[in-house]
Short mmCIF file of N, CA and C in Angstrom, two decimals:
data_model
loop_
_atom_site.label_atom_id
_atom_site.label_comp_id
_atom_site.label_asym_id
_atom_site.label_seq_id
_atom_site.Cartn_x
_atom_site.Cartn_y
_atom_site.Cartn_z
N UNK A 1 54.13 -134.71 73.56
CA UNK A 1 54.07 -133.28 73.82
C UNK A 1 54.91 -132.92 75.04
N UNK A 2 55.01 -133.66 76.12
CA UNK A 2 55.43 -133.11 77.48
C UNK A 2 56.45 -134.23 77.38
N UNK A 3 56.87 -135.42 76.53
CA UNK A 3 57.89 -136.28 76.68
C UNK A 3 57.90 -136.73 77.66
N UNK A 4 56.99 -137.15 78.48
CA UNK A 4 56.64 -138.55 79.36
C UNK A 4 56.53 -139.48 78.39
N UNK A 5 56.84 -140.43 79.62
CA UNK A 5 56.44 -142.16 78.74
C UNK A 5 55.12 -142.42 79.28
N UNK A 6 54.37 -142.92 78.15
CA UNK A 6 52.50 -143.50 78.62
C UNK A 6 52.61 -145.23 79.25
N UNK A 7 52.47 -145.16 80.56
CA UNK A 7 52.26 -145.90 81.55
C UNK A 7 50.84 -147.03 81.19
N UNK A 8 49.79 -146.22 80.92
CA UNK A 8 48.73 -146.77 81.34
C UNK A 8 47.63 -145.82 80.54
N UNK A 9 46.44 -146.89 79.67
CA UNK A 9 45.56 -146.22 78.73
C UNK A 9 45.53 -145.98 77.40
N UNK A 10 44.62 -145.34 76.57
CA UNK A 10 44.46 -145.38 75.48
C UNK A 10 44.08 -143.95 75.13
N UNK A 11 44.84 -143.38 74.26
CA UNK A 11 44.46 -141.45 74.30
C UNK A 11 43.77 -141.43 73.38
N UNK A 12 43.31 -142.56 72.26
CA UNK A 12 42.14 -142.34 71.46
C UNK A 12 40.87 -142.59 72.12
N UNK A 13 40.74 -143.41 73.45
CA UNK A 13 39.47 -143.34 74.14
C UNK A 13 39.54 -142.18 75.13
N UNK A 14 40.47 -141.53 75.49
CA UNK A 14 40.02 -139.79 76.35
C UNK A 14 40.75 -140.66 77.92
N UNK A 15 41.65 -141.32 77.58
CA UNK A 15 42.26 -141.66 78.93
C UNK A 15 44.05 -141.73 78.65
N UNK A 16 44.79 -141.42 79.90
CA UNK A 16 46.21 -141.26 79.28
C UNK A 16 46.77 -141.03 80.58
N UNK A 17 47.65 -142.46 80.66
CA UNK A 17 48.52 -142.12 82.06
C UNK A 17 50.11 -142.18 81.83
N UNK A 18 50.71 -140.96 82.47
CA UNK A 18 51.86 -140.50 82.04
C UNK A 18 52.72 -140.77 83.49
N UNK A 19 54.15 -141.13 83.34
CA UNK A 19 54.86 -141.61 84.11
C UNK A 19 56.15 -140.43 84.48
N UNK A 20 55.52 -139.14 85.31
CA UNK A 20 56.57 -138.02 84.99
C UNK A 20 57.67 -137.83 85.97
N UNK A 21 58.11 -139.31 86.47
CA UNK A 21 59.41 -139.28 86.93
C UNK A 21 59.13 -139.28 89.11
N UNK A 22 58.21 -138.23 89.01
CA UNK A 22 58.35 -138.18 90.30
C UNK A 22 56.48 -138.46 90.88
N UNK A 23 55.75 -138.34 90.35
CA UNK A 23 54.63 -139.22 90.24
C UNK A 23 53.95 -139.06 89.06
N UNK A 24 52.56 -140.01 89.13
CA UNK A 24 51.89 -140.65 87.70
C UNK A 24 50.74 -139.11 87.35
N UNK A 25 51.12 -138.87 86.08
CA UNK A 25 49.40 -137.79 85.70
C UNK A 25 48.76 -138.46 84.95
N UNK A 26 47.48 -138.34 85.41
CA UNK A 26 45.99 -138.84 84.48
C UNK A 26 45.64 -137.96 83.81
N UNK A 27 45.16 -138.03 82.76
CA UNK A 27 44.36 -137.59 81.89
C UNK A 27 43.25 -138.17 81.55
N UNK A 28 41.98 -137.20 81.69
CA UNK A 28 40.49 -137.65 81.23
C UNK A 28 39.65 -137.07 80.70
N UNK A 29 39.63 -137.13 79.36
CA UNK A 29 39.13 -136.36 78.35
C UNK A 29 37.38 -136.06 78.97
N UNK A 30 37.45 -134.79 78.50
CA UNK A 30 35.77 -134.41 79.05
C UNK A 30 34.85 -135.04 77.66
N UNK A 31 33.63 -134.93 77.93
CA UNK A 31 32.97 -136.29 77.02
C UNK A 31 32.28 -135.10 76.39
N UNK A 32 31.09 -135.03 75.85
CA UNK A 32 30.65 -134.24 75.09
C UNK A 32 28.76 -133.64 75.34
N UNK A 33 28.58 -133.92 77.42
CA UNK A 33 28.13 -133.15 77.84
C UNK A 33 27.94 -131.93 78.46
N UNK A 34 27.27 -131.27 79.13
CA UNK A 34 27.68 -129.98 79.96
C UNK A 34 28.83 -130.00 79.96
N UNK A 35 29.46 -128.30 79.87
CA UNK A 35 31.04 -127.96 79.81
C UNK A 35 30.63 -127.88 81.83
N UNK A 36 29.90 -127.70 82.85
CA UNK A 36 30.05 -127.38 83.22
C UNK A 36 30.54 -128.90 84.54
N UNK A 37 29.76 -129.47 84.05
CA UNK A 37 29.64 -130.86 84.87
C UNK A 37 30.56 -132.04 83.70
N UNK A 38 31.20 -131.96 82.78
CA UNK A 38 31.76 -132.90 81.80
C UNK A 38 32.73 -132.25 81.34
N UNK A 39 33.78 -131.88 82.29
CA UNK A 39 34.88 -131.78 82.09
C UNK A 39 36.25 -132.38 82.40
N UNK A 40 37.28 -131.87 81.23
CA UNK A 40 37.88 -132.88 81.82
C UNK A 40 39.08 -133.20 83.37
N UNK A 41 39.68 -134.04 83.81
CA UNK A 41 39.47 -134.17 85.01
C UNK A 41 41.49 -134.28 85.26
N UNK A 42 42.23 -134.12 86.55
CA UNK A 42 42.97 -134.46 86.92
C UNK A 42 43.01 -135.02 88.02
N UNK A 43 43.31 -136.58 88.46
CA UNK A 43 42.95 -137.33 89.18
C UNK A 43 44.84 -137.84 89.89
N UNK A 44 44.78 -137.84 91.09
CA UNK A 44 45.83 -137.95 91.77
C UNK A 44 45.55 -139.40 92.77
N UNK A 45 46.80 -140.12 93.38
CA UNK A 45 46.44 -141.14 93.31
C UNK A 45 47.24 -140.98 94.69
N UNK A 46 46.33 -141.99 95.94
CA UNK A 46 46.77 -141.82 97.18
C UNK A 46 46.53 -142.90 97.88
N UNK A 47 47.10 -143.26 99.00
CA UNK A 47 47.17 -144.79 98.99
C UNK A 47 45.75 -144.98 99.92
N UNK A 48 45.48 -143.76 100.99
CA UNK A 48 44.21 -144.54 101.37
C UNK A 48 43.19 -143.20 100.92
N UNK A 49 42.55 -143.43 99.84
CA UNK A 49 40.92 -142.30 99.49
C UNK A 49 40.56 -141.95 100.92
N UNK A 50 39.45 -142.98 101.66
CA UNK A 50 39.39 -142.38 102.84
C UNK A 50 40.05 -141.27 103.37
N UNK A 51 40.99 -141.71 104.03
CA UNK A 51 41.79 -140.66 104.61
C UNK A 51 41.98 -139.47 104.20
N UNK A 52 42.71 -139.52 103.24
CA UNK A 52 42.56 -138.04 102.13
C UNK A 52 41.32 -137.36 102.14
N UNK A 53 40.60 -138.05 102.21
CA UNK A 53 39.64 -137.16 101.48
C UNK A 53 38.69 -136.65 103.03
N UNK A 54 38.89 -137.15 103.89
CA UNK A 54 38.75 -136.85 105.44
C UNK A 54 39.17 -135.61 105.59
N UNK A 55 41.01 -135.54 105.63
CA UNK A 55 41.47 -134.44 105.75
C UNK A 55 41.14 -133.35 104.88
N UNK A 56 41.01 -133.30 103.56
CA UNK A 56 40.85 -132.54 103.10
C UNK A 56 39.51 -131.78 103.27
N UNK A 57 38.74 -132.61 103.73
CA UNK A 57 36.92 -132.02 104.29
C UNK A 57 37.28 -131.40 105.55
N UNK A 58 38.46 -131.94 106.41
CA UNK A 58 38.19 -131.62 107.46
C UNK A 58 39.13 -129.81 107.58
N UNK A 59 39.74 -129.56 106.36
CA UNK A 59 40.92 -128.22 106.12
C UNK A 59 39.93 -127.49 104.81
N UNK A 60 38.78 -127.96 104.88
CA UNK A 60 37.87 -126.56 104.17
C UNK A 60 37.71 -126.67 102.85
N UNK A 61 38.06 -127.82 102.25
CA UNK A 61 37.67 -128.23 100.70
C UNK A 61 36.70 -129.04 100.64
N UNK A 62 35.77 -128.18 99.72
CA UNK A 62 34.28 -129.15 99.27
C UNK A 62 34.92 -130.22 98.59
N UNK A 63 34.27 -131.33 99.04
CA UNK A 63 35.01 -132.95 97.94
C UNK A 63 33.36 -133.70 97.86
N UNK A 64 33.48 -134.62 97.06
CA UNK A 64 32.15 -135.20 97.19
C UNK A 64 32.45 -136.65 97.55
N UNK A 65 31.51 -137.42 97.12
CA UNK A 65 31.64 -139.01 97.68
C UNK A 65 32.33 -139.77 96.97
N UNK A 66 32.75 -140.11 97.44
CA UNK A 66 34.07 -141.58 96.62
C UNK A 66 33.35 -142.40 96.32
N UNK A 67 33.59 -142.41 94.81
CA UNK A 67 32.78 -143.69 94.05
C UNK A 67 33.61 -144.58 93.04
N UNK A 68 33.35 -145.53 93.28
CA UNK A 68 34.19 -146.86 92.61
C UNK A 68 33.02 -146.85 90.87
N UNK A 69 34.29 -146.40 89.51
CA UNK A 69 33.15 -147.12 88.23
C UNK A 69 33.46 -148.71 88.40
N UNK A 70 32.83 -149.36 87.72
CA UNK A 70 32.55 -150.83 87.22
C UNK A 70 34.36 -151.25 87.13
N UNK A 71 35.04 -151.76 87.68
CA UNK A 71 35.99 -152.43 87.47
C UNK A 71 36.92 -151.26 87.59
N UNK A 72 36.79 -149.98 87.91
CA UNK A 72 37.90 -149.17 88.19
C UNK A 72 38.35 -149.02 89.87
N UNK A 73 39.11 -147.75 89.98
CA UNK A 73 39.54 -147.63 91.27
C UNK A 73 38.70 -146.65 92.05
N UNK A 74 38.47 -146.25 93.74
CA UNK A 74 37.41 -145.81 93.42
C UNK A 74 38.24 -144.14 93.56
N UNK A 75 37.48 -143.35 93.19
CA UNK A 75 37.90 -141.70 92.76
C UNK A 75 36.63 -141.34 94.07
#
């Protein structure tokens, strides 16, 4: 559709990482609870979470807690 090349994932399981030249987009299909809390997601990738996510609490954006799933990275 957008003519990226797929990097990373499987778009029949609701995951899809696209390689658009000047950095990577995720895709994460929302699952098939609450529209309000199970949606789907765009996830950006930074070398230290911490930090980021420091500054960004500390310049007025609600963020929540960084959590690692089972064998992933943590978001």
């Amino acid at each position: 559709m957008f003519g990226f090349d797929i990097v990373e994932g499987k778009p029949e399981h609701g995951f899809v990482q696209f390689d658009t030249g000047g950095c990577r987009l995720c895709l994460h299909a929302g699952g098939e609870g609450d529209r309000g809390t199970d949606a789907p997601k765009v996830v950006f990738a930074v070398d230290d979470v911490d930090a980021v996510r420091n500054y960004l609490r500390d310049h007025g954006v609600e963020v929540g807690e960084i959590r690692s799933p089972a064998s992933g990275p943590r978001l």
